[in-house]
PDB file of C-alpha atoms in Angstrom:
ATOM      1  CA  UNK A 246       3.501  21.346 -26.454  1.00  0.00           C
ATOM      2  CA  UNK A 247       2.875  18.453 -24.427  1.00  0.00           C
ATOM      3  CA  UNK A 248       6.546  18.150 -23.514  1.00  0.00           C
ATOM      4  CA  UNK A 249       6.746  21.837 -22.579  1.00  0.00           C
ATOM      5  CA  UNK A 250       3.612  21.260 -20.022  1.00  0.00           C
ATOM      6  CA  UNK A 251       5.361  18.417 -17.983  1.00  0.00           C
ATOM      7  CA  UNK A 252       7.775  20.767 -17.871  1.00  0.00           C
ATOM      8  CA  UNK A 253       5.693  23.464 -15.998  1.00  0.00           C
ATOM      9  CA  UNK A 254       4.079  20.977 -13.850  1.00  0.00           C
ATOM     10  CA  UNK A 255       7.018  19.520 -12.260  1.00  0.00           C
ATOM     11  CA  UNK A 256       8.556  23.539 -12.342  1.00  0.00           C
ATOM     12  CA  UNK A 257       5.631  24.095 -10.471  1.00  0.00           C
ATOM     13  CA  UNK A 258       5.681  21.087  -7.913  1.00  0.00           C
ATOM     14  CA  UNK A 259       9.390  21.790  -7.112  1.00  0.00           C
ATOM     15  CA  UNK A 260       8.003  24.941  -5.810  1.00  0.00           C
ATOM     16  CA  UNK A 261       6.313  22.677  -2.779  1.00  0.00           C
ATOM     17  CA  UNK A 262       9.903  21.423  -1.755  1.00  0.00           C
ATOM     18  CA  UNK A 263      10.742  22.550   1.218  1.00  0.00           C
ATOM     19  CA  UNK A 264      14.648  22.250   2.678  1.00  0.00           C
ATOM     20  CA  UNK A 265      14.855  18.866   4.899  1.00  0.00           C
ATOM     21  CA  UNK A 266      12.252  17.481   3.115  1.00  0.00           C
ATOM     22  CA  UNK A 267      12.607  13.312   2.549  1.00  0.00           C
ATOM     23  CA  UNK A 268      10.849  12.870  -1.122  1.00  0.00           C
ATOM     24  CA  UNK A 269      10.066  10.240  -3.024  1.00  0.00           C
ATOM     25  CA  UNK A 270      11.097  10.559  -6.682  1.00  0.00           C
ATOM     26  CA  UNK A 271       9.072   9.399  -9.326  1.00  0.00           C
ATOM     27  CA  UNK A 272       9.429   7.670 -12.974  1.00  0.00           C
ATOM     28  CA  UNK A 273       8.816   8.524 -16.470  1.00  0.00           C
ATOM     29  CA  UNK A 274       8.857  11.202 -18.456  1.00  0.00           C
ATOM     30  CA  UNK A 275       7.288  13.923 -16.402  1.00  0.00           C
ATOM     31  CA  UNK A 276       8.974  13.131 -13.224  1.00  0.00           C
ATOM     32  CA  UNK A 277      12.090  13.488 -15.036  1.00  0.00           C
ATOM     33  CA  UNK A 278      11.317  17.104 -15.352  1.00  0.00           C
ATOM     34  CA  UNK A 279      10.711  17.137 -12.037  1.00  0.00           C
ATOM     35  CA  UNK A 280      14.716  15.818 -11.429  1.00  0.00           C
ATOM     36  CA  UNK A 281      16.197  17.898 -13.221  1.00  0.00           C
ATOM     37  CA  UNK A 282      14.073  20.860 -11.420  1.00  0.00           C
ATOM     38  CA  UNK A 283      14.760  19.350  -8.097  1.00  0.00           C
ATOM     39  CA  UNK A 284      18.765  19.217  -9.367  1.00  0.00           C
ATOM     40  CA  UNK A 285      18.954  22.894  -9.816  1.00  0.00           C
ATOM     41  CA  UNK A 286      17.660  23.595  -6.265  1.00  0.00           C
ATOM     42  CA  UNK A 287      19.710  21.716  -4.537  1.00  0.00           C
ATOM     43  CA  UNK A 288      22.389  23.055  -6.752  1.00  0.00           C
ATOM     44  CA  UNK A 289      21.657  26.357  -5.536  1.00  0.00           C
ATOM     45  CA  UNK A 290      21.614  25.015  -1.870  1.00  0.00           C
ATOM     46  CA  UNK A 291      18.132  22.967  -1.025  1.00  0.00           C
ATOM     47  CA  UNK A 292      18.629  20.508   1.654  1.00  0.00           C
ATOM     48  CA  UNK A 293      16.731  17.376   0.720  1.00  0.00           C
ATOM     49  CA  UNK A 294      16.886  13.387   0.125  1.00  0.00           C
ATOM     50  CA  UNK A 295      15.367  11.551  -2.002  1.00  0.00           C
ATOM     51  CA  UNK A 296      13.878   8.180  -2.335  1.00  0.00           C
ATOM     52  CA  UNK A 297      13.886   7.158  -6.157  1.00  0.00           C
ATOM     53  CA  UNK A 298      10.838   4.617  -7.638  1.00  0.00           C
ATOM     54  CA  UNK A 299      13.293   3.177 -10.083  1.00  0.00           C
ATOM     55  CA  UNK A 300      16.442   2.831 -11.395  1.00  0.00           C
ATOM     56  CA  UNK A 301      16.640   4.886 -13.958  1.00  0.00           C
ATOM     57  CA  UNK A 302      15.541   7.352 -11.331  1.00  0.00           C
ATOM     58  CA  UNK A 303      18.036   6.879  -9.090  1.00  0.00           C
ATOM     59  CA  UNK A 304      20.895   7.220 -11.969  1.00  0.00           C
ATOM     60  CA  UNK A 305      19.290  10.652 -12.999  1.00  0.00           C
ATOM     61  CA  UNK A 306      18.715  11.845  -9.707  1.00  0.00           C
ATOM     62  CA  UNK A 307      22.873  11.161  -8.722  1.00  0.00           C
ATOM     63  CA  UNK A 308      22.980  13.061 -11.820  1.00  0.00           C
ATOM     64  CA  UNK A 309      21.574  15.747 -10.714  1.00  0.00           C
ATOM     65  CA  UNK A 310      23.719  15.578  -7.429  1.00  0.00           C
ATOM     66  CA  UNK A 311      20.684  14.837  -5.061  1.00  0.00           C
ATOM     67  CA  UNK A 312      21.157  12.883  -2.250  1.00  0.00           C
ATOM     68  CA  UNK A 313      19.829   9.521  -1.962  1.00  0.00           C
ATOM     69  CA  UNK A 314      18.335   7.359   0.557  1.00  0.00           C
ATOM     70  CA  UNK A 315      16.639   4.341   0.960  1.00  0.00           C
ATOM     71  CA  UNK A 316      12.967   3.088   2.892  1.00  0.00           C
ATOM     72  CA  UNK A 317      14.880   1.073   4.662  1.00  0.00           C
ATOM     73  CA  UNK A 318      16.837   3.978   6.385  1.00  0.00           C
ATOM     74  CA  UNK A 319      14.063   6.339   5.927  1.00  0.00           C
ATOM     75  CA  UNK A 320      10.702   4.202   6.296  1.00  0.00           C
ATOM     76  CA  UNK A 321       8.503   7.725   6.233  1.00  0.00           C
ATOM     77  CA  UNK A 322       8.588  10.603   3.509  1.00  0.00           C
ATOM     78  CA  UNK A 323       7.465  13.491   3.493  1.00  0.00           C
ATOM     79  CA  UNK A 324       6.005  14.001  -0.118  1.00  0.00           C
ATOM     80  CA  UNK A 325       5.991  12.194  -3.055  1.00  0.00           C
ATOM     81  CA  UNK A 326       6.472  13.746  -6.565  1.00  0.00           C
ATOM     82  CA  UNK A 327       5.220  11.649  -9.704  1.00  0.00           C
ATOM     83  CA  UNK A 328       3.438  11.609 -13.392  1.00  0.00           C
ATOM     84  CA  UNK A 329       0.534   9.901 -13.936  1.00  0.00           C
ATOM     85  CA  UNK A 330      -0.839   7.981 -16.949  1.00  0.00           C
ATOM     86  CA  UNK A 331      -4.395   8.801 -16.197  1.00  0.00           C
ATOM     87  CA  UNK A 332      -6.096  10.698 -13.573  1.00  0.00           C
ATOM     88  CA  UNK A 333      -9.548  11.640 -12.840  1.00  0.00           C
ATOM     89  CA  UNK A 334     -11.192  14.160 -11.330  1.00  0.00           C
ATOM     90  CA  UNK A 335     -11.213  12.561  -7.788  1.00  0.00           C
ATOM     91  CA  UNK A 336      -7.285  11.762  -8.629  1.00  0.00           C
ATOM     92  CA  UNK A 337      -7.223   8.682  -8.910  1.00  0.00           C
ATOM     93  CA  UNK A 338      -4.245   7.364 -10.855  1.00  0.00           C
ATOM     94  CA  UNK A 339      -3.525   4.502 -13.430  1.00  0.00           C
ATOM     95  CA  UNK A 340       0.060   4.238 -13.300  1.00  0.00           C
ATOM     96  CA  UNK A 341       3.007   1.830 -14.580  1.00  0.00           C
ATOM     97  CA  UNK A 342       3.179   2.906 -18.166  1.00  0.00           C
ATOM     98  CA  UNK A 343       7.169   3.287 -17.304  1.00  0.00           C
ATOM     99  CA  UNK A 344       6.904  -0.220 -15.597  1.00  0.00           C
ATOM    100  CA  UNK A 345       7.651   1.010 -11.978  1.00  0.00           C
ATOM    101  CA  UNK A 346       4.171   0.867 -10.566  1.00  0.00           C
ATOM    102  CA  UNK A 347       5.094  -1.571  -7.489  1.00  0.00           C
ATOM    103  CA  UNK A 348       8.162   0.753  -6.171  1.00  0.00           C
ATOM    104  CA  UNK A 349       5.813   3.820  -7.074  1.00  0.00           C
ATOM    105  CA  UNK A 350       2.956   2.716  -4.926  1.00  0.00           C
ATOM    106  CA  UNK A 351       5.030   1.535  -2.223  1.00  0.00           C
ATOM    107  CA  UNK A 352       7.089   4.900  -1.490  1.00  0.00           C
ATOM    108  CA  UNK A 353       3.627   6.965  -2.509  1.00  0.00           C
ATOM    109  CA  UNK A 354       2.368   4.846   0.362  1.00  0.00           C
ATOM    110  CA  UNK A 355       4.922   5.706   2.600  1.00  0.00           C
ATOM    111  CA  UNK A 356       4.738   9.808   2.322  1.00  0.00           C
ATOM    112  CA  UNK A 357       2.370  11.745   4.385  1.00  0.00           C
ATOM    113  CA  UNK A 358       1.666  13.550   0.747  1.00  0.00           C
ATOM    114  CA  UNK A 359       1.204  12.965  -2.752  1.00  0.00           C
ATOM    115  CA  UNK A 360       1.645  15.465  -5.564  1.00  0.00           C
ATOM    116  CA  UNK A 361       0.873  14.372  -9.254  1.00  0.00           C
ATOM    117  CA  UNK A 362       2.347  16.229 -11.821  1.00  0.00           C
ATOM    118  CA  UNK A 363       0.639  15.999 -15.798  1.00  0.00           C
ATOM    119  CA  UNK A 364      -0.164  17.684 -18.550  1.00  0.00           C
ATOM    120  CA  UNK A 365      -3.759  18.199 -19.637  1.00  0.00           C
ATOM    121  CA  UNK A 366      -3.828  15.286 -21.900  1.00  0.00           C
ATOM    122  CA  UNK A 367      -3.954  12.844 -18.813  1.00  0.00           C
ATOM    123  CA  UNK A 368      -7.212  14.034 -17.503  1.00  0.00           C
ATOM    124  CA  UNK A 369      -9.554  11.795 -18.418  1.00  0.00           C
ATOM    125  CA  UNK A 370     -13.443  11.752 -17.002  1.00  0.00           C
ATOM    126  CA  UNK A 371     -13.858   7.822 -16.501  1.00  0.00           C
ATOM    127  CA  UNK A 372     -10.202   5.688 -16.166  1.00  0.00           C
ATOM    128  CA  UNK A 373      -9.356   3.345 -19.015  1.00  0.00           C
ATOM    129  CA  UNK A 374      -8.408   4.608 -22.189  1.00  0.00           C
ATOM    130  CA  UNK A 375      -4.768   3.870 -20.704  1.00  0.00           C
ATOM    131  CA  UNK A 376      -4.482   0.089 -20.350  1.00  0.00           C
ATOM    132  CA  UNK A 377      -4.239  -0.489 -16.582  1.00  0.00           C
ATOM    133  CA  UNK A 378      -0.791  -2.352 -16.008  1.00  0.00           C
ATOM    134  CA  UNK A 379      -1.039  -5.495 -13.559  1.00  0.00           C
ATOM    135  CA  UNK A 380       2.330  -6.407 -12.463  1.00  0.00           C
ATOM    136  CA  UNK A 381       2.579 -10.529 -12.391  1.00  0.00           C
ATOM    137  CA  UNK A 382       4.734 -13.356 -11.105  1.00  0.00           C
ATOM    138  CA  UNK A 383       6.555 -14.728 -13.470  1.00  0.00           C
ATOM    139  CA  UNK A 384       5.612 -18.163 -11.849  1.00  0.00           C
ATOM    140  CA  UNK A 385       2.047 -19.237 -12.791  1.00  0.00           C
ATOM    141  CA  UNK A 386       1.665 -17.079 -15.211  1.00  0.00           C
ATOM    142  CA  UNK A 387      -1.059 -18.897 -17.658  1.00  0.00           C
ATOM    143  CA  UNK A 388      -2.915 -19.877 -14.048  1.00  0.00           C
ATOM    144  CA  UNK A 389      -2.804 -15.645 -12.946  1.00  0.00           C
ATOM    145  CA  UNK A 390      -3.827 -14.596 -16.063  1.00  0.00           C
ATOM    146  CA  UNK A 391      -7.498 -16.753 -16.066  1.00  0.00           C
ATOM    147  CA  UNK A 392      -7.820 -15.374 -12.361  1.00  0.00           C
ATOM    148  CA  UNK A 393      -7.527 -11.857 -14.117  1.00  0.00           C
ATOM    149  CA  UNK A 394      -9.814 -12.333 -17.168  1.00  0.00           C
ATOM    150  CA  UNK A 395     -12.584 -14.104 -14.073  1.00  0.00           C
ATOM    151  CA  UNK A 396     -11.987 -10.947 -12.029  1.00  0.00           C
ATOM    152  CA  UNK A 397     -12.594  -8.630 -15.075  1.00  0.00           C
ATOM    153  CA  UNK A 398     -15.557 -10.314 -15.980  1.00  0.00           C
ATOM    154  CA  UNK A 399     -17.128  -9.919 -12.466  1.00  0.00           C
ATOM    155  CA  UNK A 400     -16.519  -6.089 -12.399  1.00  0.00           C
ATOM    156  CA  UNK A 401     -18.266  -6.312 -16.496  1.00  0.00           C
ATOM    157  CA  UNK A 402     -15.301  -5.523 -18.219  1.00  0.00           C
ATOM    158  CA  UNK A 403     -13.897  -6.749 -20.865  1.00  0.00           C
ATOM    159  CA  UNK A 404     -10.772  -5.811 -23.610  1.00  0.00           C
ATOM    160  CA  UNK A 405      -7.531  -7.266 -24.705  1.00  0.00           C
ATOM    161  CA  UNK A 406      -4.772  -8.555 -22.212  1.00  0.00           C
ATOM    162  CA  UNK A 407      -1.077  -8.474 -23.658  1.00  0.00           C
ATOM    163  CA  UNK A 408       1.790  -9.414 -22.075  1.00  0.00           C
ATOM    164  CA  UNK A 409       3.935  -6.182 -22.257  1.00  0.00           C
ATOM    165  CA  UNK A 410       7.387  -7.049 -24.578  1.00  0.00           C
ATOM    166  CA  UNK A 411       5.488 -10.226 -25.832  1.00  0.00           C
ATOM    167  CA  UNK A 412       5.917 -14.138 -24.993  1.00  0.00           C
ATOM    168  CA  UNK A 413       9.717 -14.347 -26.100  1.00  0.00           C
ATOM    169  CA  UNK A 414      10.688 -11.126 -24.746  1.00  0.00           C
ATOM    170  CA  UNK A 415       9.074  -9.895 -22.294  1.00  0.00           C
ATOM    171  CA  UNK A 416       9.293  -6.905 -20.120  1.00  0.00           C
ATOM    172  CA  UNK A 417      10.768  -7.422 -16.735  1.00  0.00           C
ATOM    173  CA  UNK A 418      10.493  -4.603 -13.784  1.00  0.00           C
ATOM    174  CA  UNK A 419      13.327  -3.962 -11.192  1.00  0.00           C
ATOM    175  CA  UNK A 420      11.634  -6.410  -8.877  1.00  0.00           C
ATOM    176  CA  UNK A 421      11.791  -9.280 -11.495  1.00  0.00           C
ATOM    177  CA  UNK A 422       8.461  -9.465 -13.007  1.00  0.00           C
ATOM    178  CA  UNK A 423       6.131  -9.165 -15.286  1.00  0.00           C
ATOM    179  CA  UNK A 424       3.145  -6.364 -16.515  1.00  0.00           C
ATOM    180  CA  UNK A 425       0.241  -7.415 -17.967  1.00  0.00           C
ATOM    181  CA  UNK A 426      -1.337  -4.409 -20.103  1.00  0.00           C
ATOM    182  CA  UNK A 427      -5.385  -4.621 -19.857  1.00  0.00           C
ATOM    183  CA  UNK A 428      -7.148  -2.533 -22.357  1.00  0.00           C
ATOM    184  CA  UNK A 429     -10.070  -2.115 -20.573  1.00  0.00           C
ATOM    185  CA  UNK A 430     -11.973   1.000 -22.064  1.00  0.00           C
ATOM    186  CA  UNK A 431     -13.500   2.402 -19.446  1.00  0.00           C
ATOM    187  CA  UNK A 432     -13.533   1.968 -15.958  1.00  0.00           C
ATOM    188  CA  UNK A 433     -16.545   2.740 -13.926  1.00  0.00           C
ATOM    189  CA  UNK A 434     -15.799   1.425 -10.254  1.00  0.00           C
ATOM    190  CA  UNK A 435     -11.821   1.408 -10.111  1.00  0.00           C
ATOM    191  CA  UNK A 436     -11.777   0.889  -6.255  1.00  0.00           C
ATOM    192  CA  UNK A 437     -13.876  -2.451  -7.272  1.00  0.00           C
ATOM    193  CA  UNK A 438     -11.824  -3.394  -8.945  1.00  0.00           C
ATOM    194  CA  UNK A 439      -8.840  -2.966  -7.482  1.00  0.00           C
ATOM    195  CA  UNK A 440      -9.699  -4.722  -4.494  1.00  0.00           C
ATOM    196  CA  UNK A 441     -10.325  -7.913  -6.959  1.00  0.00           C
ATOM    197  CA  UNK A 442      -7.213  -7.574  -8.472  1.00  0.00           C
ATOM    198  CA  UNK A 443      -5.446  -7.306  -5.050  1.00  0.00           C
ATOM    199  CA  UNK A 444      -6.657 -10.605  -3.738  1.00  0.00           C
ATOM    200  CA  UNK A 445      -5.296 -12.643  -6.941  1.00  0.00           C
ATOM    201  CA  UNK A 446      -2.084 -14.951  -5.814  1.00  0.00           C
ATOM    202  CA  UNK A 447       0.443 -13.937  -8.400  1.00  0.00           C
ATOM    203  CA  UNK A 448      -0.727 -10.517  -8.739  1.00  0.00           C
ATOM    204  CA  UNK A 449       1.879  -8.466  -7.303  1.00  0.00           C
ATOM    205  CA  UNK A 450       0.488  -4.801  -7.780  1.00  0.00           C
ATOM    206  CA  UNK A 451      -1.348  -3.062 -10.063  1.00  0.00           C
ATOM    207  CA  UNK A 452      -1.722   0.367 -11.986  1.00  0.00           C
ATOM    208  CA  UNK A 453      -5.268   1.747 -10.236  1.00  0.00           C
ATOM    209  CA  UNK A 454      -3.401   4.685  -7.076  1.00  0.00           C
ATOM    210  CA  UNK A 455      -6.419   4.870  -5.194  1.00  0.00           C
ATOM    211  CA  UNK A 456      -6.740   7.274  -2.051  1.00  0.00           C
ATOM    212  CA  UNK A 457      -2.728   8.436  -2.563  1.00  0.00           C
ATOM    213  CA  UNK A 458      -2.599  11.730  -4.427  1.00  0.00           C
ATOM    214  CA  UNK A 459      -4.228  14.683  -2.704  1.00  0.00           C
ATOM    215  CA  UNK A 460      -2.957  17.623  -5.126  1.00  0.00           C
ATOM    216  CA  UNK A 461      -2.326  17.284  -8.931  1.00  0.00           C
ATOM    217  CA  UNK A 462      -0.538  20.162 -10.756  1.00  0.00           C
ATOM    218  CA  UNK A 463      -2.150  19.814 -14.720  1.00  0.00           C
ATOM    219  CA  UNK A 464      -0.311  22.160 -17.304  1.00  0.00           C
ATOM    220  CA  UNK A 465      -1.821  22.725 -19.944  1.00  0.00           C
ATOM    221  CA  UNK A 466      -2.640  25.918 -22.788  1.00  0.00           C
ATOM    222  CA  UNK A 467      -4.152  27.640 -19.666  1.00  0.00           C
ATOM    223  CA  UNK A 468      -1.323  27.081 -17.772  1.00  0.00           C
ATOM    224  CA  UNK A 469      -0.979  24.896 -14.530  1.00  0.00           C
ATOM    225  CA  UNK A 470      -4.306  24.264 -13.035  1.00  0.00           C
ATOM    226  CA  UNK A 471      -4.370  22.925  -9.493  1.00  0.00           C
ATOM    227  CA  UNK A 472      -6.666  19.999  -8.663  1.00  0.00           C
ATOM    228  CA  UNK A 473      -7.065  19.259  -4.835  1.00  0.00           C
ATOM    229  CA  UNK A 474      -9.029  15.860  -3.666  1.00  0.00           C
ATOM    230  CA  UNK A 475     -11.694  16.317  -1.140  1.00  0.00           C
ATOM    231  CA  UNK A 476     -12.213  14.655   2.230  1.00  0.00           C
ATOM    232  CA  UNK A 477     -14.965  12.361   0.007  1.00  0.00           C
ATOM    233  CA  UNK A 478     -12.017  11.929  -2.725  1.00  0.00           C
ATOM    234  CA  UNK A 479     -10.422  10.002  -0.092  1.00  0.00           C
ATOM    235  CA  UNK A 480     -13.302   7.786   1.241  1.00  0.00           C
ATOM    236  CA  UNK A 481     -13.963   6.600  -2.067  1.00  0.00           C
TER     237      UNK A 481
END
């Protein structure tokens, strides 16, 4: 069923499009639900333009016959439609399972909103289950990878790092680098830890959204439940 509830979600966040909107247009496997949603509305008429997170975005949303733009041309957005790998009940996010976390964060960043769409499988009490993705300079990579195991180990966590595709093939993003995948468990302060992460030269982003979302549409066997984040959401 889990197919069938990304489905609903992103059915249901198309419903928050309104004509003139400027969106950002998310990755993976939800978000392309929420493409091919968006593609029948403006099939039928909506006036909107979109800001894709990735390539493969982008090729599905001309697809679709939306109209593109760029943050260049459009530096502010209205609303931002995406999945999630994980989200909590104060929504916040680990992302970049698809491997588009830096151009995700970056056009979430630049809309006044942030809709998540999921299905009920996502929602997790405590972040971590999902290994958080930290996207890496290729450059200096055995030198950023210490700095990352030192800044785990100061926030007391601990787990396997794995460079996603492996040594002699690894994965490489639309920007040109790397993901590190750290399975990490559980995560008890993610804004911690984040901050950590942040400050490492040759981190580029990584996977923790913090303080973006503010509505999540979860579909699930009860249907599609509606969390909001609070003003104290946001703080923390």
């Amino acid at each position: 069923m889990s197919d069938e509830w990304k489905r609903l979600a992103a059915e249901r966040a198309v419903e928050d499009v309104m004509p003139g909107m400027k969106l950002g247009i998310g990755t993976g496997s939800t978000a392309e639900h929420f493409v091919k949603a968006l593609g029948a509305r403006v099939r039928d008429g909506l006036d909107v333009i979109g800001v894709p997170t990735s390539e493969r975005t982008r090729e599905l949303a001309l697809s679709e016959g939306i109209q593109l733009t760029t943050l260049e041309a459009e530096p502010q957005l209205d609303l931002t439609v995406d999945g999630a790998d994980e989200l909590d009940p104060s929504l916040v996010l680990i992302k970049g399972g698809g491997g588009a976390l830096l151009r995700e964060k970056i056009v979430a960043a630049a809309s006044k909103r942030m809709i998540v769409i999921a299905d009920a499988s996502k929602v997790v009490d405590v972040l971590g289950a999902f290994a958080l993705p930290i996207e890496v300079m290729p450059f200096g990579l055995a030198a950023t990878w210490n700095a990352i195991e030192a800044a785990l180990a100061e926030n007391g966590l601990s787990g396997d790092l794995v460079l996603r595709g492996g040594k002699d093939h690894p994965f490489v993003t639309d920007g040109g680098h790397y993901i590190i995948d750290a399975a990490l468990g559980r995560i008890e302060h993610p804004a911690c830890l984040a901050e950590d992460l942040a400050a490492i030269p040759g981190v580029v982003e990584h996977g923790l959204f913090i303080g973006l979302a503010d509505k999540a549409y979860v579909a699930g066997a009860d249907g599609v439940l509606v969390v909001e984040a609070t003003a104290q959401d946001a703080e923390n």
